[in-house]
Each structure stands twice: as C-alpha cells, then as structure tokens.
Amino acid sequence: MLFYYLNGTVAAMEANLAVVDCGGVGYACYTTSYTQSQLAIGRVAKLYTYCSIREDAVDIFGFSSREEKKCFERLVGVTGVGPKAALAILSSMTPEQFTLAVVTGDEKALTAAPGVGKKLAQRILLELKDKLAGEQIEAAGSGPAVPLTGAGGKAAEASAALAALGYSQSEIGASLRGVDTGSLTVEEIVRQCLRAMVKN
C-alpha cells in the first residue's frame, strides 16, 4: 500500500476517473460512479486508496468511503475478478447493496453490472459469502454471531450485512432498536440502521 488516502482538491473528472490535486501534484484515481457522485470539481475530497503495482504500471483506485474500498478489495480477491469488473459492479450499486447482494445470494444484482455474466456472479457469491461469514464471526468477538441465513430472518441478514461493513455487534444491536424489521425489506433495515449509527 502506497497511500491510505488522498486528501485534496478535485481538479478533473472523466469516466471512472478523478484527479485529486494534493500539494500541486495531481493523482489520477480510477473510481466508481458512486464515488464520483460524491465529488465536485474544485472542492476538497478525501479518497481512500487501493494501489495496484504491476511491472508496467502503478494504478491508484480511490473511494469516497472505507466501506466501498473494502468491497473493492473483496472483489479483486475473487478469482477472475479484475479491477475493471470490480469498478463496474460497484458503479451499479452502493457498498450496502453489494454486501446485501452477497449475503442474500442475489445473482441478478451482480449481473446487472456491465461485463458481469452469470458464471462470474456465481463465483463472486460462492467465494465471498464464506469470507463475509468469517469476518462477521471475527467482528462479533466473544459475542454470538448472527447467522447469515436461516431462522434469524430479515433482521439476521441485515445484521450480517452490517457486520460485513465493519460494524460491531453492540453497534448493530443498538441501531436495530426501534426498527420495524417485520414490515421493512432487508435493504431498508440496513439503511435505517446506518442512518441511526451516523446520527450517533
């Protein structure tokens, strides 16, 4: 890792590319449509970075949130998923929607991204579901982990998605209080919990 993040003025934007001026040096960051929607030319921005170093090139990928960067790192860790495919997937959905797609096995959500076919989507779901489960158990620490599927229903799936995004079990439990998990969809539950955690 060359940089953890870049903090500077957005000097230019092109398709899936943002140039961030840091102290007079313009860093070209490949990024998603989602991150670009958070940026504006001439305004200060903070992009969390992932650096890809090859023999013939050094590429920087930048994201508006640590959650999106984490999703990108998970994707490029899947066999057959390169940076372009990862950017395409994360340009078609938010980090929360991506995590929910993996947790719930939503193949259609992944194939909606340009260049992502059924086989690649199935491989992503197969490889990442177990990883998310492992991360969730680690995040839970000494507390009980919420199952990814099964008897826990929508609240369990939402909890798993939030845990995969890096929130602790205590944060998730507190954010779920007062949320109508019976009538809301899993995605709506996650959104309400995220709003509650941001307010706190």
Tab-separated table of C-alpha atoms in Angstrom:
chain	number	residue	atom	x	y	z
A	1	MET	CA	0.000	0.000	0.000
A	2	LEU	CA	1.491	3.329	-1.083
A	3	PHE	CA	-1.148	5.616	0.471
A	4	TYR	CA	-4.073	5.050	2.826
A	5	TYR	CA	-5.966	8.033	1.444
A	6	LEU	CA	-5.572	11.190	-0.645
A	7	ASN	CA	-6.960	14.477	0.653
A	8	GLY	CA	-7.014	17.360	-1.817
A	9	THR	CA	-8.952	19.355	-4.390
A	10	VAL	CA	-10.730	17.554	-7.216
A	11	ALA	CA	-9.040	19.013	-10.309
A	12	ALA	CA	-10.742	16.991	-13.056
A	13	MET	CA	-13.130	14.099	-13.647
A	14	GLU	CA	-13.587	11.722	-16.553
A	15	ALA	CA	-15.449	8.432	-16.890
A	16	ASN	CA	-14.437	6.357	-13.837
A	17	LEU	CA	-11.505	8.687	-13.143
A	18	ALA	CA	-10.966	11.539	-10.691
A	19	VAL	CA	-7.826	13.667	-10.447
A	20	VAL	CA	-7.054	14.864	-6.919
A	21	ASP	CA	-4.591	17.741	-6.500
A	22	CYS	CA	-2.536	17.229	-3.336
A	23	GLY	CA	0.072	19.945	-2.825
A	24	GLY	CA	0.387	20.672	-6.521
A	25	VAL	CA	0.588	17.021	-7.595
A	26	GLY	CA	-2.400	15.582	-9.479
A	27	TYR	CA	-3.111	11.969	-8.580
A	28	ALA	CA	-5.258	10.098	-11.108
A	29	CYS	CA	-7.616	7.781	-9.249
A	30	TYR	CA	-9.755	5.207	-11.007
A	31	THR	CA	-13.081	5.142	-9.243
A	32	THR	CA	-16.776	4.253	-9.361
A	33	SER	CA	-19.824	6.182	-10.492
A	34	TYR	CA	-20.983	6.076	-6.872
A	35	THR	CA	-17.830	7.824	-5.625
A	36	GLN	CA	-17.916	10.324	-8.489
A	37	SER	CA	-21.446	11.289	-7.488
A	38	GLN	CA	-19.978	12.421	-4.134
A	39	LEU	CA	-17.327	14.615	-5.795
A	40	ALA	CA	-17.318	18.052	-7.425
A	41	ILE	CA	-14.530	19.765	-9.383
A	42	GLY	CA	-12.914	22.489	-7.305
A	43	ARG	CA	-13.997	21.017	-3.978
A	44	VAL	CA	-11.875	19.252	-1.389
A	45	ALA	CA	-12.310	15.480	-1.256
A	46	LYS	CA	-10.877	12.561	0.668
A	47	LEU	CA	-10.469	9.318	-1.250
A	48	TYR	CA	-9.445	6.049	0.415
A	49	THR	CA	-6.993	4.397	-1.926
A	50	TYR	CA	-6.030	0.978	-3.200
A	51	CYS	CA	-2.769	0.793	-5.165
A	52	SER	CA	-2.177	-1.818	-7.847
A	53	ILE	CA	1.506	-2.266	-8.703
A	54	ARG	CA	2.468	-4.202	-11.827
A	55	GLU	CA	5.663	-4.419	-13.851
A	56	ASP	CA	4.399	-1.930	-16.418
A	57	ALA	CA	2.106	0.320	-14.351
A	58	VAL	CA	1.119	1.700	-10.958
A	59	ASP	CA	-2.628	2.354	-10.726
A	60	ILE	CA	-4.450	4.128	-7.909
A	61	PHE	CA	-8.099	3.373	-7.161
A	62	GLY	CA	-9.948	5.852	-4.958
A	63	PHE	CA	-13.195	5.565	-2.994
A	64	SER	CA	-15.294	8.019	-1.021
A	65	SER	CA	-15.716	5.621	1.911
A	66	ARG	CA	-13.756	2.867	3.621
A	67	GLU	CA	-16.748	0.577	3.115
A	68	GLU	CA	-16.587	0.936	-0.667
A	69	LYS	CA	-12.824	0.393	-0.660
A	70	LYS	CA	-13.334	-2.753	1.419
A	71	CYS	CA	-15.903	-4.050	-1.075
A	72	PHE	CA	-13.453	-3.379	-3.928
A	73	GLU	CA	-10.682	-5.288	-2.125
A	74	ARG	CA	-13.025	-8.222	-1.580
A	75	LEU	CA	-13.993	-8.269	-5.241
A	76	VAL	CA	-10.456	-8.159	-6.689
A	77	GLY	CA	-9.612	-11.013	-4.314
A	78	VAL	CA	-12.093	-13.249	-6.132
A	79	THR	CA	-10.674	-15.499	-8.858
A	80	GLY	CA	-11.258	-13.948	-12.259
A	81	VAL	CA	-12.364	-10.520	-10.998
A	82	GLY	CA	-10.092	-7.710	-12.121
A	83	PRO	CA	-10.208	-4.018	-11.169
A	84	LYS	CA	-12.417	-3.109	-14.172
A	85	ALA	CA	-15.062	-5.681	-13.259
A	86	ALA	CA	-14.918	-4.619	-9.598
A	87	LEU	CA	-15.413	-0.960	-10.565
A	88	ALA	CA	-18.314	-1.915	-12.854
A	89	ILE	CA	-20.064	-3.790	-10.050
A	90	LEU	CA	-19.558	-1.010	-7.505
A	91	SER	CA	-20.675	1.575	-10.076
A	92	SER	CA	-24.006	-0.221	-10.364
A	93	MET	CA	-24.732	-0.386	-6.620
A	94	THR	CA	-23.783	1.111	-3.275
A	95	PRO	CA	-21.486	-0.746	-0.840
A	96	GLU	CA	-24.543	-1.618	1.257
A	97	GLN	CA	-26.403	-3.013	-1.772
A	98	PHE	CA	-23.347	-5.040	-2.802
A	99	THR	CA	-22.963	-6.546	0.672
A	100	LEU	CA	-26.671	-7.349	0.760
A	101	ALA	CA	-26.418	-9.000	-2.664
A	102	VAL	CA	-23.663	-11.291	-1.358
A	103	VAL	CA	-25.398	-12.050	1.936
A	104	THR	CA	-28.721	-12.836	0.243
A	105	GLY	CA	-27.205	-14.582	-2.819
A	106	ASP	CA	-28.720	-12.049	-5.232
A	107	GLU	CA	-27.135	-13.112	-8.522
A	108	LYS	CA	-29.304	-10.756	-10.605
A	109	ALA	CA	-27.983	-7.687	-8.778
A	110	LEU	CA	-24.420	-8.598	-9.766
A	111	THR	CA	-25.194	-9.475	-13.399
A	112	ALA	CA	-26.806	-6.034	-13.794
A	113	ALA	CA	-23.248	-4.634	-13.917
A	114	PRO	CA	-21.760	-4.337	-17.452
A	115	GLY	CA	-19.491	-7.269	-18.348
A	116	VAL	CA	-20.530	-9.446	-15.401
A	117	GLY	CA	-22.029	-12.723	-16.550
A	118	LYS	CA	-23.853	-15.425	-14.659
A	119	LYS	CA	-20.769	-17.599	-14.055
A	120	LEU	CA	-18.713	-14.722	-12.677
A	121	ALA	CA	-21.598	-13.620	-10.454
A	122	GLN	CA	-21.935	-17.164	-9.091
A	123	ARG	CA	-18.197	-17.312	-8.369
A	124	ILE	CA	-18.345	-13.986	-6.518
A	125	LEU	CA	-21.245	-15.187	-4.381
A	126	LEU	CA	-19.574	-18.541	-3.722
A	127	GLU	CA	-16.206	-17.097	-2.669
A	128	LEU	CA	-17.411	-14.030	-0.778
A	129	LYS	CA	-20.271	-15.461	1.266
A	130	ASP	CA	-17.883	-17.602	3.320
A	131	LYS	CA	-15.465	-14.669	3.692
A	132	LEU	CA	-18.231	-12.409	4.959
A	133	ALA	CA	-19.296	-15.094	7.408
A	134	GLY	CA	-15.716	-15.370	8.703
A	135	GLU	CA	-15.383	-11.604	9.056
A	136	GLN	CA	-18.679	-11.467	10.877
A	137	ILE	CA	-17.524	-14.056	13.421
A	138	GLU	CA	-14.299	-12.094	13.994
A	139	ALA	CA	-16.247	-8.854	14.407
A	140	ALA	CA	-18.526	-10.478	16.939
A	141	GLY	CA	-15.586	-11.228	19.255
A	142	SER	CA	-16.806	-13.067	22.304
A	143	GLY	CA	-20.464	-12.371	21.495
A	144	PRO	CA	-22.686	-14.652	19.417
A	145	ALA	CA	-22.567	-14.156	15.650
A	146	VAL	CA	-25.822	-13.635	13.801
A	147	PRO	CA	-26.357	-16.359	11.195
A	148	LEU	CA	-26.180	-15.261	7.556
A	149	THR	CA	-29.296	-17.187	6.653
A	150	GLY	CA	-31.920	-19.281	8.341
A	151	ALA	CA	-34.127	-18.711	11.350
A	152	GLY	CA	-32.960	-15.167	12.060
A	153	GLY	CA	-34.903	-13.844	9.070
A	154	LYS	CA	-34.522	-10.302	7.748
A	155	ALA	CA	-33.015	-8.925	10.957
A	156	ALA	CA	-30.285	-11.593	10.815
A	157	GLU	CA	-29.495	-10.839	7.163
A	158	ALA	CA	-29.352	-7.107	7.890
A	159	SER	CA	-27.099	-7.755	10.900
A	160	ALA	CA	-24.789	-9.874	8.757
A	161	ALA	CA	-24.564	-7.140	6.129
A	162	LEU	CA	-23.752	-4.506	8.762
A	163	ALA	CA	-21.141	-6.756	10.359
A	164	ALA	CA	-19.556	-7.280	6.944
A	165	LEU	CA	-19.361	-3.499	6.587
A	166	GLY	CA	-17.268	-3.387	9.750
A	167	TYR	CA	-19.778	-2.505	12.484
A	168	SER	CA	-19.563	-4.211	15.870
A	169	GLN	CA	-22.321	-6.377	17.318
A	170	SER	CA	-23.047	-3.755	20.014
A	171	GLU	CA	-23.402	-1.019	17.357
A	172	ILE	CA	-25.668	-3.239	15.269
A	173	GLY	CA	-27.828	-4.203	18.255
A	174	ALA	CA	-28.284	-0.575	19.281
A	175	SER	CA	-29.145	0.542	15.746
A	176	LEU	CA	-31.768	-2.207	15.355
A	177	ARG	CA	-33.761	-0.962	18.355
A	178	GLY	CA	-36.922	0.708	17.144
A	179	VAL	CA	-36.580	-0.568	13.559
A	180	ASP	CA	-39.671	-2.342	12.246
A	181	THR	CA	-37.897	-5.448	10.963
A	182	GLY	CA	-41.192	-7.196	10.262
A	183	SER	CA	-42.520	-4.904	7.546
A	184	LEU	CA	-39.303	-3.491	6.032
A	185	THR	CA	-37.086	-5.154	3.434
A	186	VAL	CA	-33.535	-6.171	4.387
A	187	GLU	CA	-32.128	-3.228	2.421
A	188	GLU	CA	-34.466	-0.777	4.182
A	189	ILE	CA	-33.474	-2.203	7.572
A	190	VAL	CA	-29.786	-1.729	6.739
A	191	ARG	CA	-30.401	1.849	5.586
A	192	GLN	CA	-32.270	2.762	8.771
A	193	CYS	CA	-29.554	1.216	10.923
A	194	LEU	CA	-26.837	3.111	9.017
A	195	ARG	CA	-28.734	6.382	9.488
A	196	ALA	CA	-29.057	5.698	13.216
A	197	MET	CA	-25.309	4.965	13.549
A	198	VAL	CA	-24.375	8.127	11.632
A	199	LYS	CA	-26.557	10.233	13.976
A	200	ASN	CA	-24.872	8.679	16.994
